[in-house]
mmCIF file of C-alpha atoms and ligand atoms in Angstrom:
data_model
loop_
_atom_site.group_PDB
_atom_site.id
_atom_site.type_symbol
_atom_site.label_atom_id
_atom_site.label_comp_id
_atom_site.label_asym_id
_atom_site.label_seq_id
_atom_site.Cartn_x
_atom_site.Cartn_y
_atom_site.Cartn_z
ATOM 1 C CA MET A 247 0.000 0.000 0.000
ATOM 2 C CA ALA A 248 1.458 3.404 -1.010
ATOM 3 C CA VAL A 249 1.437 5.724 1.958
ATOM 4 C CA ASP A 250 1.553 9.494 2.339
ATOM 5 C CA ILE A 251 3.038 9.661 5.804
ATOM 6 C CA ALA A 252 1.246 12.903 6.729
ATOM 7 C CA SER A 253 -2.222 12.003 5.539
ATOM 8 C CA LEU A 254 -3.468 9.619 8.234
ATOM 9 C CA PRO A 255 -2.445 11.659 11.299
ATOM 10 C CA GLY A 256 -3.467 14.811 9.398
ATOM 11 C CA ARG A 257 -6.978 13.425 9.265
ATOM 12 C CA ILE A 258 -7.349 12.190 12.843
ATOM 13 C CA ARG A 259 -4.724 13.546 15.236
ATOM 14 C CA HIS A 260 -6.932 16.419 16.393
ATOM 15 C CA ARG A 261 -9.235 13.829 17.973
ATOM 16 C CA PHE A 262 -6.547 12.885 20.538
ATOM 17 C CA PRO A 263 -5.961 15.855 22.883
ATOM 18 C CA VAL A 264 -2.848 14.313 24.511
ATOM 19 C CA PHE A 265 -0.866 15.547 21.483
ATOM 20 C CA GLU A 266 -1.471 19.154 22.583
ATOM 21 C CA GLN A 267 0.740 18.345 25.577
ATOM 22 C CA ARG A 268 2.975 15.444 24.626
ATOM 23 C CA VAL A 269 4.489 13.248 21.974
ATOM 24 C CA TYR A 270 2.589 10.084 22.786
ATOM 25 C CA ILE A 271 4.230 7.043 21.187
ATOM 26 C CA ASN A 272 3.355 4.314 23.675
ATOM 27 C CA SER A 273 0.333 2.478 22.264
ATOM 28 C CA CYS A 274 1.844 -0.908 23.198
ATOM 29 C CA SER A 275 0.906 0.072 26.780
ATOM 30 C CA GLN A 276 -2.300 1.984 26.145
ATOM 31 C CA GLY A 277 -3.887 3.833 23.245
ATOM 32 C CA ALA A 278 -4.292 7.607 23.388
ATOM 33 C CA LEU A 279 -7.645 8.890 24.641
ATOM 34 C CA SER A 280 -9.890 10.063 21.780
ATOM 35 C CA ASP A 281 -12.777 12.505 21.838
ATOM 36 C CA SER A 282 -15.165 9.655 21.054
ATOM 37 C CA VAL A 283 -14.036 7.434 23.942
ATOM 38 C CA ARG A 284 -14.296 10.418 26.302
ATOM 39 C CA ALA A 285 -17.818 11.081 24.978
ATOM 40 C CA ALA A 286 -18.711 7.401 25.401
ATOM 41 C CA TYR A 287 -17.827 7.544 29.100
ATOM 42 C CA ALA A 288 -19.895 10.724 29.481
ATOM 43 C CA GLN A 289 -22.779 8.924 27.767
ATOM 44 C CA TYR A 290 -22.519 6.050 30.261
ATOM 45 C CA LEU A 291 -22.880 8.496 33.161
ATOM 46 C CA ASP A 292 -25.752 10.310 31.413
ATOM 47 C CA ASP A 293 -27.571 7.014 30.791
ATOM 48 C CA TRP A 294 -27.097 6.020 34.430
ATOM 49 C CA ASP A 295 -28.370 9.404 35.604
ATOM 50 C CA GLU A 296 -31.302 9.523 33.232
ATOM 51 C CA HIS A 297 -32.554 5.955 33.477
ATOM 52 C CA GLY A 298 -31.408 4.742 36.894
ATOM 53 C CA ALA A 299 -30.540 1.153 36.155
ATOM 54 C CA PRO A 300 -31.009 0.497 32.422
ATOM 55 C CA TRP A 301 -29.760 -3.097 32.574
ATOM 56 C CA GLU A 302 -31.513 -4.244 29.449
ATOM 57 C CA TYR A 303 -29.709 -1.542 27.511
ATOM 58 C CA TRP A 304 -26.424 -2.287 29.257
ATOM 59 C CA VAL A 305 -26.644 -5.981 28.418
ATOM 60 C CA GLY A 306 -27.295 -4.756 24.886
ATOM 61 C CA ARG A 307 -23.974 -2.840 25.059
ATOM 62 C CA LEU A 308 -22.251 -6.093 25.983
ATOM 63 C CA GLU A 309 -23.809 -7.726 22.921
ATOM 64 C CA ALA A 310 -22.717 -4.766 20.793
ATOM 65 C CA VAL A 311 -19.114 -5.383 21.915
ATOM 66 C CA ARG A 312 -19.494 -9.042 20.960
ATOM 67 C CA THR A 313 -20.728 -8.040 17.493
ATOM 68 C CA ALA A 314 -17.910 -5.512 17.026
ATOM 69 C CA VAL A 315 -15.215 -7.959 18.134
ATOM 70 C CA ALA A 316 -16.604 -10.758 15.959
ATOM 71 C CA SER A 317 -16.450 -8.582 12.870
ATOM 72 C CA LEU A 318 -12.992 -7.323 13.843
ATOM 73 C CA VAL A 319 -11.425 -10.809 13.934
ATOM 74 C CA ASN A 320 -13.706 -12.485 11.355
ATOM 75 C CA ALA A 321 -15.435 -14.770 13.864
ATOM 76 C CA ASP A 322 -19.110 -15.503 14.495
ATOM 77 C CA GLU A 323 -20.758 -13.794 17.447
ATOM 78 C CA ASP A 324 -21.328 -17.097 19.214
ATOM 79 C CA GLU A 325 -17.562 -17.708 19.122
ATOM 80 C CA ILE A 326 -16.776 -14.583 21.197
ATOM 81 C CA ALA A 327 -16.733 -14.224 24.975
ATOM 82 C CA VAL A 328 -16.528 -10.656 26.273
ATOM 83 C CA THR A 329 -14.419 -10.725 29.419
ATOM 84 C CA THR A 330 -12.876 -8.246 31.829
ATOM 85 C CA SER A 331 -9.300 -9.070 30.768
ATOM 86 C CA VAL A 332 -7.211 -11.556 28.816
ATOM 87 C CA SER A 333 -6.483 -13.209 32.152
ATOM 88 C CA ALA A 334 -10.180 -13.777 32.892
ATOM 89 C CA GLY A 335 -10.875 -15.310 29.472
ATOM 90 C CA VAL A 336 -7.815 -17.552 29.449
ATOM 91 C CA SER A 337 -8.407 -18.637 33.057
ATOM 92 C CA ALA A 338 -11.952 -19.665 32.169
ATOM 93 C CA LEU A 339 -10.603 -21.589 29.191
ATOM 94 C CA ALA A 340 -7.903 -23.293 31.264
ATOM 95 C CA SER A 341 -10.423 -24.220 33.945
ATOM 96 C CA GLY A 342 -12.516 -26.089 31.396
ATOM 97 C CA LEU A 343 -9.808 -28.026 29.599
ATOM 98 C CA ARG A 344 -9.248 -31.656 30.569
ATOM 99 C CA PHE A 345 -5.721 -32.914 30.627
ATOM 100 C CA ASP A 346 -6.427 -36.607 30.388
ATOM 101 C CA GLU A 347 -6.465 -39.131 27.557
ATOM 102 C CA GLY A 348 -2.693 -38.866 27.234
ATOM 103 C CA ARG A 349 -2.621 -35.139 26.522
ATOM 104 C CA ASP A 350 -1.314 -33.673 29.760
ATOM 105 C CA THR A 351 0.970 -30.903 28.489
ATOM 106 C CA VAL A 352 0.692 -27.256 27.489
ATOM 107 C CA VAL A 353 3.514 -25.780 25.407
ATOM 108 C CA VAL A 354 4.185 -22.109 26.155
ATOM 109 C CA SER A 355 6.529 -19.809 24.236
ATOM 110 C CA ASP A 356 9.117 -17.919 26.263
ATOM 111 C CA PHE A 357 7.752 -14.661 24.841
ATOM 112 C CA GLU A 358 4.363 -14.884 26.554
ATOM 113 C CA PHE A 359 2.928 -12.126 28.698
ATOM 114 C CA PRO A 360 3.227 -13.078 32.409
ATOM 115 C CA THR A 361 -0.473 -13.809 32.784
ATOM 116 C CA ILE A 362 -0.324 -16.566 30.149
ATOM 117 C CA GLY A 363 2.648 -18.335 31.728
ATOM 118 C CA GLN A 364 1.167 -17.971 35.201
ATOM 119 C CA ILE A 365 -2.259 -19.323 34.244
ATOM 120 C CA TRP A 366 -0.789 -22.463 32.661
ATOM 121 C CA HIS A 367 1.619 -23.028 35.549
ATOM 122 C CA ALA A 368 -1.353 -22.691 37.927
ATOM 123 C CA GLN A 369 -2.815 -25.736 36.161
ATOM 124 C CA GLU A 370 0.160 -27.779 37.369
ATOM 125 C CA ARG A 371 -1.885 -28.040 40.573
ATOM 126 C CA ARG A 372 -4.410 -29.949 38.430
ATOM 127 C CA GLY A 373 -1.788 -32.291 37.010
ATOM 128 C CA LEU A 374 -0.815 -30.327 33.895
ATOM 129 C CA ARG A 375 2.773 -30.410 32.607
ATOM 130 C CA VAL A 376 4.087 -27.120 31.154
ATOM 131 C CA VAL A 377 6.876 -27.115 28.573
ATOM 132 C CA HIS A 378 8.526 -23.852 27.494
ATOM 133 C CA VAL A 379 9.716 -23.058 23.991
ATOM 134 C CA PRO A 380 13.009 -21.238 24.537
ATOM 135 C CA ALA A 381 14.023 -18.020 22.798
ATOM 136 C CA GLU A 382 17.178 -17.997 20.681
ATOM 137 C CA ALA A 383 20.125 -15.796 21.658
ATOM 138 C CA ASN A 384 19.151 -13.399 18.831
ATOM 139 C CA GLY A 385 15.736 -12.713 20.400
ATOM 140 C CA THR A 386 13.624 -14.807 18.024
ATOM 141 C CA ILE A 387 11.946 -18.207 18.273
ATOM 142 C CA GLN A 388 12.268 -20.350 15.166
ATOM 143 C CA LEU A 389 9.394 -22.616 14.206
ATOM 144 C CA GLU A 390 11.725 -25.600 14.692
ATOM 145 C CA ARG A 391 11.840 -24.875 18.420
ATOM 146 C CA PHE A 392 8.044 -25.272 18.530
ATOM 147 C CA ALA A 393 8.423 -28.476 16.493
ATOM 148 C CA ASP A 394 10.874 -29.784 19.118
ATOM 149 C CA ALA A 395 8.386 -29.088 21.933
ATOM 150 C CA ILE A 396 5.026 -30.209 20.484
ATOM 151 C CA ASP A 397 4.307 -33.923 20.616
ATOM 152 C CA GLU A 398 1.544 -36.472 21.257
ATOM 153 C CA ARG A 399 1.347 -35.353 24.910
ATOM 154 C CA THR A 400 0.582 -31.719 23.920
ATOM 155 C CA ALA A 401 -2.984 -30.621 24.640
ATOM 156 C CA LEU A 402 -2.484 -26.961 23.718
ATOM 157 C CA VAL A 403 0.169 -24.558 22.459
ATOM 158 C CA ALA A 404 0.082 -20.979 23.774
ATOM 159 C CA THR A 405 1.802 -18.424 21.593
ATOM 160 C CA THR A 406 1.789 -14.678 21.535
ATOM 161 C CA HIS A 407 1.281 -12.939 18.185
ATOM 162 C CA ALA A 408 3.858 -10.258 19.036
ATOM 163 C CA CYS A 409 6.078 -10.124 22.088
ATOM 164 C CA PHE A 410 5.474 -7.259 24.538
ATOM 165 C CA ARG A 411 9.157 -7.302 25.571
ATOM 166 C CA ASN A 412 11.020 -7.079 22.263
ATOM 167 C CA GLY A 413 8.426 -6.549 19.527
ATOM 168 C CA LEU A 414 9.133 -9.869 17.779
ATOM 169 C CA ARG A 415 6.191 -11.071 15.688
ATOM 170 C CA LEU A 416 5.791 -14.848 15.725
ATOM 171 C CA ASP A 417 4.701 -17.124 12.903
ATOM 172 C CA VAL A 418 1.446 -18.132 14.574
ATOM 173 C CA GLU A 419 0.057 -19.615 11.360
ATOM 174 C CA GLY A 420 3.082 -21.913 11.247
ATOM 175 C CA VAL A 421 2.668 -22.788 14.927
ATOM 176 C CA ALA A 422 -1.032 -23.558 14.380
ATOM 177 C CA ARG A 423 -0.245 -25.820 11.422
ATOM 178 C CA LEU A 424 2.367 -27.699 13.415
ATOM 179 C CA ALA A 425 0.156 -28.054 16.480
ATOM 180 C CA HIS A 426 -2.817 -29.302 14.485
ATOM 181 C CA GLU A 427 -0.681 -31.844 12.609
ATOM 182 C CA ARG A 428 0.182 -33.250 16.025
ATOM 183 C CA GLY A 429 -3.371 -33.116 17.405
ATOM 184 C CA ALA A 430 -2.920 -30.118 19.741
ATOM 185 C CA LEU A 431 -5.015 -26.963 20.096
ATOM 186 C CA VAL A 432 -3.637 -23.419 19.727
ATOM 187 C CA LEU A 433 -4.214 -20.276 21.781
ATOM 188 C CA VAL A 434 -2.968 -16.952 20.383
ATOM 189 C CA ASP A 435 -2.499 -13.873 22.563
ATOM 190 C CA ALA A 436 -3.100 -11.045 20.101
ATOM 191 C CA TYR A 437 -3.095 -8.126 22.542
ATOM 192 C CA GLN A 438 0.040 -6.602 20.981
ATOM 193 C CA THR A 439 -1.326 -6.817 17.435
ATOM 194 C CA VAL A 440 -5.100 -6.358 17.471
ATOM 195 C CA GLY A 441 -5.940 -2.886 16.123
ATOM 196 C CA SER A 442 -2.420 -2.412 14.726
ATOM 197 C CA LEU A 443 -2.887 -4.885 11.863
ATOM 198 C CA PRO A 444 -5.807 -6.879 10.457
ATOM 199 C CA ILE A 445 -6.541 -10.076 12.397
ATOM 200 C CA ASP A 446 -8.484 -12.960 10.913
ATOM 201 C CA VAL A 447 -8.850 -16.022 13.125
ATOM 202 C CA ARG A 448 -9.594 -18.219 10.089
ATOM 203 C CA VAL A 449 -6.363 -17.122 8.393
ATOM 204 C CA LEU A 450 -4.329 -17.570 11.575
ATOM 205 C CA GLY A 451 -5.889 -21.008 11.949
ATOM 206 C CA CYS A 452 -6.020 -20.766 15.750
ATOM 207 C CA ASP A 453 -8.558 -22.443 18.027
ATOM 208 C CA PHE A 454 -8.588 -19.666 20.645
ATOM 209 C CA LEU A 455 -7.518 -16.031 20.508
ATOM 210 C CA ALA A 456 -7.442 -13.631 23.432
ATOM 211 C CA ALA A 457 -6.912 -9.869 23.450
ATOM 212 C CA GLY A 458 -8.272 -6.640 24.897
ATOM 213 C CA VAL A 459 -9.199 -3.135 23.794
ATOM 214 C CA LEU A 460 -6.800 -1.025 25.846
ATOM 215 C CA LYS A 461 -3.954 -0.653 23.353
ATOM 216 C CA TYR A 462 -4.222 -0.317 19.562
ATOM 217 C CA LEU A 463 -8.033 -0.612 19.716
ATOM 218 C CA LEU A 464 -8.186 2.708 21.576
ATOM 219 C CA GLY A 465 -10.618 1.457 24.236
ATOM 220 C CA SER A 466 -9.780 1.378 27.909
ATOM 221 C CA ALA A 467 -8.987 -0.982 30.771
ATOM 222 C CA GLY A 468 -11.491 -3.572 31.985
ATOM 223 C CA LEU A 469 -12.486 -5.256 28.749
ATOM 224 C CA GLY A 470 -10.986 -8.225 26.949
ATOM 225 C CA PHE A 471 -12.297 -10.994 24.747
ATOM 226 C CA LEU A 472 -11.756 -14.648 23.968
ATOM 227 C CA TYR A 473 -12.476 -16.265 20.610
ATOM 228 C CA CYS A 474 -13.231 -19.991 20.713
ATOM 229 C CA ARG A 475 -13.675 -21.962 17.474
ATOM 230 C CA ARG A 476 -17.331 -22.995 17.143
ATOM 231 C CA GLU A 477 -16.775 -26.769 17.100
ATOM 232 C CA LEU A 478 -14.865 -26.600 20.395
ATOM 233 C CA VAL A 479 -17.208 -24.423 22.438
ATOM 234 C CA GLU A 480 -19.462 -27.150 23.805
ATOM 235 C CA THR A 481 -16.572 -29.528 24.482
ATOM 236 C CA ILE A 482 -15.168 -27.164 27.145
ATOM 237 C CA GLU A 483 -16.935 -26.666 30.474
ATOM 238 C CA PRO A 484 -15.283 -23.824 32.413
ATOM 239 C CA THR A 485 -15.275 -24.298 36.172
ATOM 240 C CA ALA A 486 -14.217 -20.656 36.614
ATOM 241 C CA THR A 487 -17.674 -19.283 35.832
ATOM 242 C CA GLY A 488 -20.579 -17.063 36.892
ATOM 243 C CA TRP A 489 -24.160 -16.140 36.115
ATOM 244 C CA PHE A 490 -23.353 -14.294 32.877
ATOM 245 C CA ALA A 491 -21.958 -17.581 31.556
ATOM 246 C CA ASP A 492 -25.203 -19.440 32.215
ATOM 247 C CA ARG A 493 -27.504 -20.728 29.479
ATOM 248 C CA ASN A 494 -30.242 -18.451 30.839
ATOM 249 C CA ILE A 495 -28.748 -15.538 32.762
ATOM 250 C CA PHE A 496 -31.996 -14.386 34.290
ATOM 251 C CA GLU A 497 -33.254 -17.817 35.366
ATOM 252 C CA MET A 498 -31.341 -17.258 38.623
ATOM 253 C CA ASP A 499 -31.140 -20.983 39.289
ATOM 254 C CA ILE A 500 -28.679 -21.977 42.013
ATOM 255 C CA HIS A 501 -29.269 -25.704 41.695
ATOM 256 C CA ASP A 502 -27.182 -26.582 38.681
ATOM 257 C CA TYR A 503 -24.464 -25.588 36.232
ATOM 258 C CA SER A 504 -25.708 -25.212 32.698
ATOM 259 C CA PRO A 505 -23.268 -23.115 30.675
ATOM 260 C CA ALA A 506 -24.362 -21.209 27.583
ATOM 261 C CA SER A 507 -24.104 -23.162 24.341
ATOM 262 C CA THR A 508 -22.013 -20.328 22.879
ATOM 263 C CA ALA A 509 -18.640 -18.832 23.853
ATOM 264 C CA ARG A 510 -20.532 -16.756 26.416
ATOM 265 C CA ARG A 511 -19.794 -19.772 28.659
ATOM 266 C CA PHE A 512 -16.308 -18.236 29.168
ATOM 267 C CA GLU A 513 -17.774 -15.101 30.776
ATOM 268 C CA ALA A 514 -18.418 -14.716 34.514
ATOM 269 C CA GLY A 515 -20.157 -12.000 36.544
ATOM 270 C CA THR A 516 -21.639 -8.535 36.049
ATOM 271 C CA PRO A 517 -20.129 -7.118 32.844
ATOM 272 C CA PRO A 518 -17.801 -4.084 32.886
ATOM 273 C CA VAL A 519 -20.484 -1.701 31.645
ATOM 274 C CA PRO A 520 -18.425 1.547 31.460
ATOM 275 C CA SER A 521 -15.717 -0.314 29.555
ATOM 276 C CA THR A 522 -18.259 -1.616 27.038
ATOM 277 C CA TYR A 523 -19.092 1.985 26.063
ATOM 278 C CA ALA A 524 -15.380 2.765 25.656
ATOM 279 C CA ALA A 525 -14.719 -0.475 23.763
ATOM 280 C CA ILE A 526 -17.446 0.159 21.211
ATOM 281 C CA ALA A 527 -16.263 3.739 20.661
ATOM 282 C CA GLY A 528 -12.612 2.656 20.361
ATOM 283 C CA ILE A 529 -13.241 -0.233 17.968
ATOM 284 C CA GLU A 530 -15.568 1.883 15.798
ATOM 285 C CA LEU A 531 -13.001 4.666 15.681
ATOM 286 C CA MET A 532 -10.207 2.265 14.703
ATOM 287 C CA GLN A 533 -12.385 0.764 11.979
ATOM 288 C CA GLU A 534 -13.253 4.231 10.689
ATOM 289 C CA ILE A 535 -9.541 5.177 10.683
ATOM 290 C CA GLY A 536 -8.646 1.901 8.943
ATOM 291 C CA ILE A 537 -6.545 -0.870 10.472
ATOM 292 C CA ALA A 538 -4.794 -1.920 7.236
ATOM 293 C CA GLU A 539 -4.000 1.725 6.492
ATOM 294 C CA THR A 540 -2.656 2.115 10.036
ATOM 295 C CA GLU A 541 -0.386 -0.903 9.596
ATOM 296 C CA ALA A 542 1.074 0.565 6.392
ATOM 297 C CA HIS A 543 1.466 4.002 8.007
ATOM 298 C CA VAL A 544 3.298 2.644 11.041
ATOM 299 C CA ARG A 545 5.566 0.567 8.828
ATOM 300 C CA GLU A 546 6.681 3.813 7.135
ATOM 301 C CA LEU A 547 7.235 5.528 10.488
ATOM 302 C CA ASN A 548 9.233 2.578 11.786
ATOM 303 C CA ALA A 549 11.418 2.615 8.653
ATOM 304 C CA LEU A 550 12.259 6.254 9.434
ATOM 305 C CA LEU A 551 12.898 5.352 13.048
ATOM 306 C CA ARG A 552 15.216 2.497 12.065
ATOM 307 C CA ASP A 553 17.213 4.741 9.717
ATOM 308 C CA GLY A 554 17.671 7.259 12.524
ATOM 309 C CA LEU A 555 18.613 4.551 15.029
ATOM 310 C CA ASP A 556 21.235 3.221 12.595
ATOM 311 C CA GLU A 557 22.722 6.713 12.287
ATOM 312 C CA LEU A 558 22.895 6.951 16.086
ATOM 313 C CA GLY A 559 24.550 3.544 16.325
ATOM 314 C CA ALA A 560 21.665 2.311 18.509
ATOM 315 C CA THR A 561 20.656 -1.354 18.689
ATOM 316 C CA ALA A 562 17.108 -2.171 17.571
ATOM 317 C CA VAL A 563 16.298 -5.522 19.163
ATOM 318 C CA THR A 564 13.119 -5.979 17.099
ATOM 319 C CA PRO A 565 13.975 -7.797 13.862
ATOM 320 C CA ARG A 566 13.997 -5.743 10.659
ATOM 321 C CA GLU A 567 12.071 -8.261 8.519
ATOM 322 C CA PRO A 568 8.437 -7.149 8.029
ATOM 323 C CA GLU A 569 7.074 -10.619 8.838
ATOM 324 C CA LEU A 570 8.961 -10.629 12.153
ATOM 325 C CA SER A 571 7.868 -7.225 13.430
ATOM 326 C CA GLY A 572 4.794 -5.066 13.987
ATOM 327 C CA ALA A 573 4.081 -1.688 15.523
ATOM 328 C CA LEU A 574 6.370 -2.084 18.530
ATOM 329 C CA LEU A 575 10.050 -1.286 17.980
ATOM 330 C CA CYS A 576 12.415 -1.901 20.897
ATOM 331 C CA VAL A 577 15.806 -0.295 21.418
ATOM 332 C CA ARG A 578 18.480 -1.580 23.813
ATOM 333 C CA SER A 579 19.607 0.718 26.623
ATOM 334 C CA THR A 580 22.280 0.629 29.325
ATOM 335 C CA ASP A 581 19.817 2.208 31.800
ATOM 336 C CA VAL A 582 16.347 2.013 30.375
ATOM 337 C CA ASN A 583 14.517 3.667 33.271
ATOM 338 C CA ALA A 584 16.812 6.689 32.952
ATOM 339 C CA LEU A 585 16.165 6.723 29.204
ATOM 340 C CA VAL A 586 12.369 6.627 29.606
ATOM 341 C CA GLY A 587 12.765 9.459 32.149
ATOM 342 C CA ALA A 588 14.956 11.503 29.771
ATOM 343 C CA LEU A 589 12.329 11.179 27.049
ATOM 344 C CA GLU A 590 9.589 12.059 29.521
ATOM 345 C CA ASP A 591 11.522 15.247 30.368
ATOM 346 C CA GLN A 592 11.223 16.160 26.668
ATOM 347 C CA GLY A 593 7.461 15.503 26.784
ATOM 348 C CA ILE A 594 7.786 12.140 24.997
ATOM 349 C CA VAL A 595 5.849 9.178 26.424
ATOM 350 C CA THR A 596 7.375 5.726 25.906
ATOM 351 C CA SER A 597 7.813 2.675 28.158
ATOM 352 C CA CYS A 598 10.259 -0.154 28.804
ATOM 353 C CA ARG A 599 10.600 -3.857 29.497
ATOM 354 C CA ASP A 600 13.838 -5.681 30.328
ATOM 355 C CA ASP A 601 16.649 -3.468 28.974
ATOM 356 C CA ASN A 602 14.515 -2.319 26.068
ATOM 357 C CA LEU A 603 12.962 1.053 25.364
ATOM 358 C CA ARG A 604 9.554 0.434 23.768
ATOM 359 C CA ILE A 605 8.564 2.852 20.976
ATOM 360 C CA SER A 606 5.147 2.026 19.577
ATOM 361 C CA ALA A 607 3.659 4.281 16.928
ATOM 362 C CA HIS A 608 0.010 4.172 15.887
ATOM 363 C CA CYS A 609 -2.334 5.860 13.427
ATOM 364 C CA TYR A 610 -1.990 9.283 15.077
ATOM 365 C CA ASN A 611 1.822 9.485 15.130
ATOM 366 C CA THR A 612 3.779 11.577 12.647
ATOM 367 C CA ALA A 613 7.264 11.729 11.136
ATOM 368 C CA GLU A 614 7.793 14.714 13.471
ATOM 369 C CA ASP A 615 7.071 12.476 16.481
ATOM 370 C CA VAL A 616 9.697 10.030 15.246
ATOM 371 C CA GLN A 617 12.171 12.881 14.775
ATOM 372 C CA ALA A 618 11.442 14.130 18.309
ATOM 373 C CA VAL A 619 12.241 10.662 19.668
ATOM 374 C CA LEU A 620 15.448 10.468 17.622
ATOM 375 C CA ASP A 621 16.544 13.950 18.774
ATOM 376 C CA ALA A 622 15.938 12.990 22.404
ATOM 377 C CA LEU A 623 17.873 9.744 21.934
ATOM 378 C CA ALA A 624 20.742 11.642 20.255
ATOM 379 C CA ALA A 625 20.932 13.861 23.337
ATOM 380 C CA ARG A 626 21.248 10.740 25.546
ATOM 381 C CA ARG A 627 23.455 8.588 23.339
ATOM 382 C CA ASP A 628 25.241 7.588 26.565
ATOM 383 C CA LEU A 629 22.153 5.525 27.517
ATOM 384 C CA LEU A 630 22.052 3.567 24.250
ATOM 385 C CA ALA A 631 23.662 0.124 24.220
HETATM 386 C C1 PLP B 735 0.660 -9.608 25.093
HETATM 387 C C2 PLP B 735 -0.193 -9.170 26.232
HETATM 388 N N1 PLP B 735 -1.082 -10.019 26.768
HETATM 389 C C3 PLP B 735 -1.866 -9.669 27.809
HETATM 390 C C4 PLP B 735 -1.788 -8.402 28.353
HETATM 391 C C5 PLP B 735 -2.684 -8.017 29.506
HETATM 392 O O1 PLP B 735 -3.578 -9.007 29.886
HETATM 393 P P1 PLP B 735 -4.780 -8.692 30.879
HETATM 394 O O2 PLP B 735 -5.919 -8.196 30.031
HETATM 395 O O3 PLP B 735 -5.080 -9.980 31.517
HETATM 396 O O4 PLP B 735 -4.313 -7.668 31.846
HETATM 397 C C6 PLP B 735 -0.876 -7.483 27.810
HETATM 398 C C7 PLP B 735 -0.704 -6.094 28.286
HETATM 399 O O5 PLP B 735 -1.045 -5.555 29.217
HETATM 400 C C8 PLP B 735 -0.066 -7.881 26.736
HETATM 401 O O6 PLP B 735 0.831 -7.036 26.204
#
């Protein structure tokens, strides 16, 4: 896609007031607040004030999130659970999986977010074996390492789509193919990619996909989702559950467990109503802006950033190849907290993990933002490794 680097932010940047104060280039942590998400929160308070307790409408908001998420990832609505976080969705999934019939192992990449590793290790109390797929010294994980780890004992493979620590994008389609050849299921954590590039669960070939709306989807905290492939839904009975997972929510029956026949069975209690307003506004805004266009725009910005980093002699730890990287570009530092602080002093918001500065551009960032980051890094070359 040919990209005019000024056109996308030129069209939409005014909708994100943070840019009046700062260079915000930290969407891997959280998206910038837009006028429409702010208005959505105000609408929630107005609805509460005006109607008292409009629960029918609020449950309708939950369903609207389900519809929006389904269209976003090319799933059916009955394959989507709307949860309060990735952790909640994946915990419900883990609680319902059975680790018998010879498949007692979950394979976990070493680039997972903590919550994914912790949830699977928690299942060791239930007899699960966890096997890690180690990272290479160069900060990647080759498909062969997954091939070494997946075998006839593997029940499920958990892989992130892009690593929150170094920006590496993994070949999840390849992992899914491998896992399925060997009879295992696949869970993808797409939190670091959803909203920054088009996601299609059918193309990825995964069985489960978890993410949330806080980052590149421009929503806010408190709302995640879990996709579960249709044929699997009724084979999994979550024991981490609640009344919003029940076949008939308003039956109020305390005498049995009868989970919904759809992926709603992975939900739990009272939904995060304010976050549903924000999620709908954020997803709609991202779809209006264009996710494919955003991906192409950020690729251009990151090319500029890489050129500047090369000139500074800085080390980009995120691979250069387009298929191995996404929006997040990580730079090695000798004292990363000091570097984040130095950028903050220049009004530039970034973040860090390990020894890596995380620079994560999105639709609203400009070539001038990238130059501001490079200028600030040039002034603190002593902190670059
Ligand atoms: C890859 C990834 N997974 C999961 C999370 C968060 O999960 P949860 O919604 O459970 O807080 C994050 C970021 O916060 C993330 O970067």
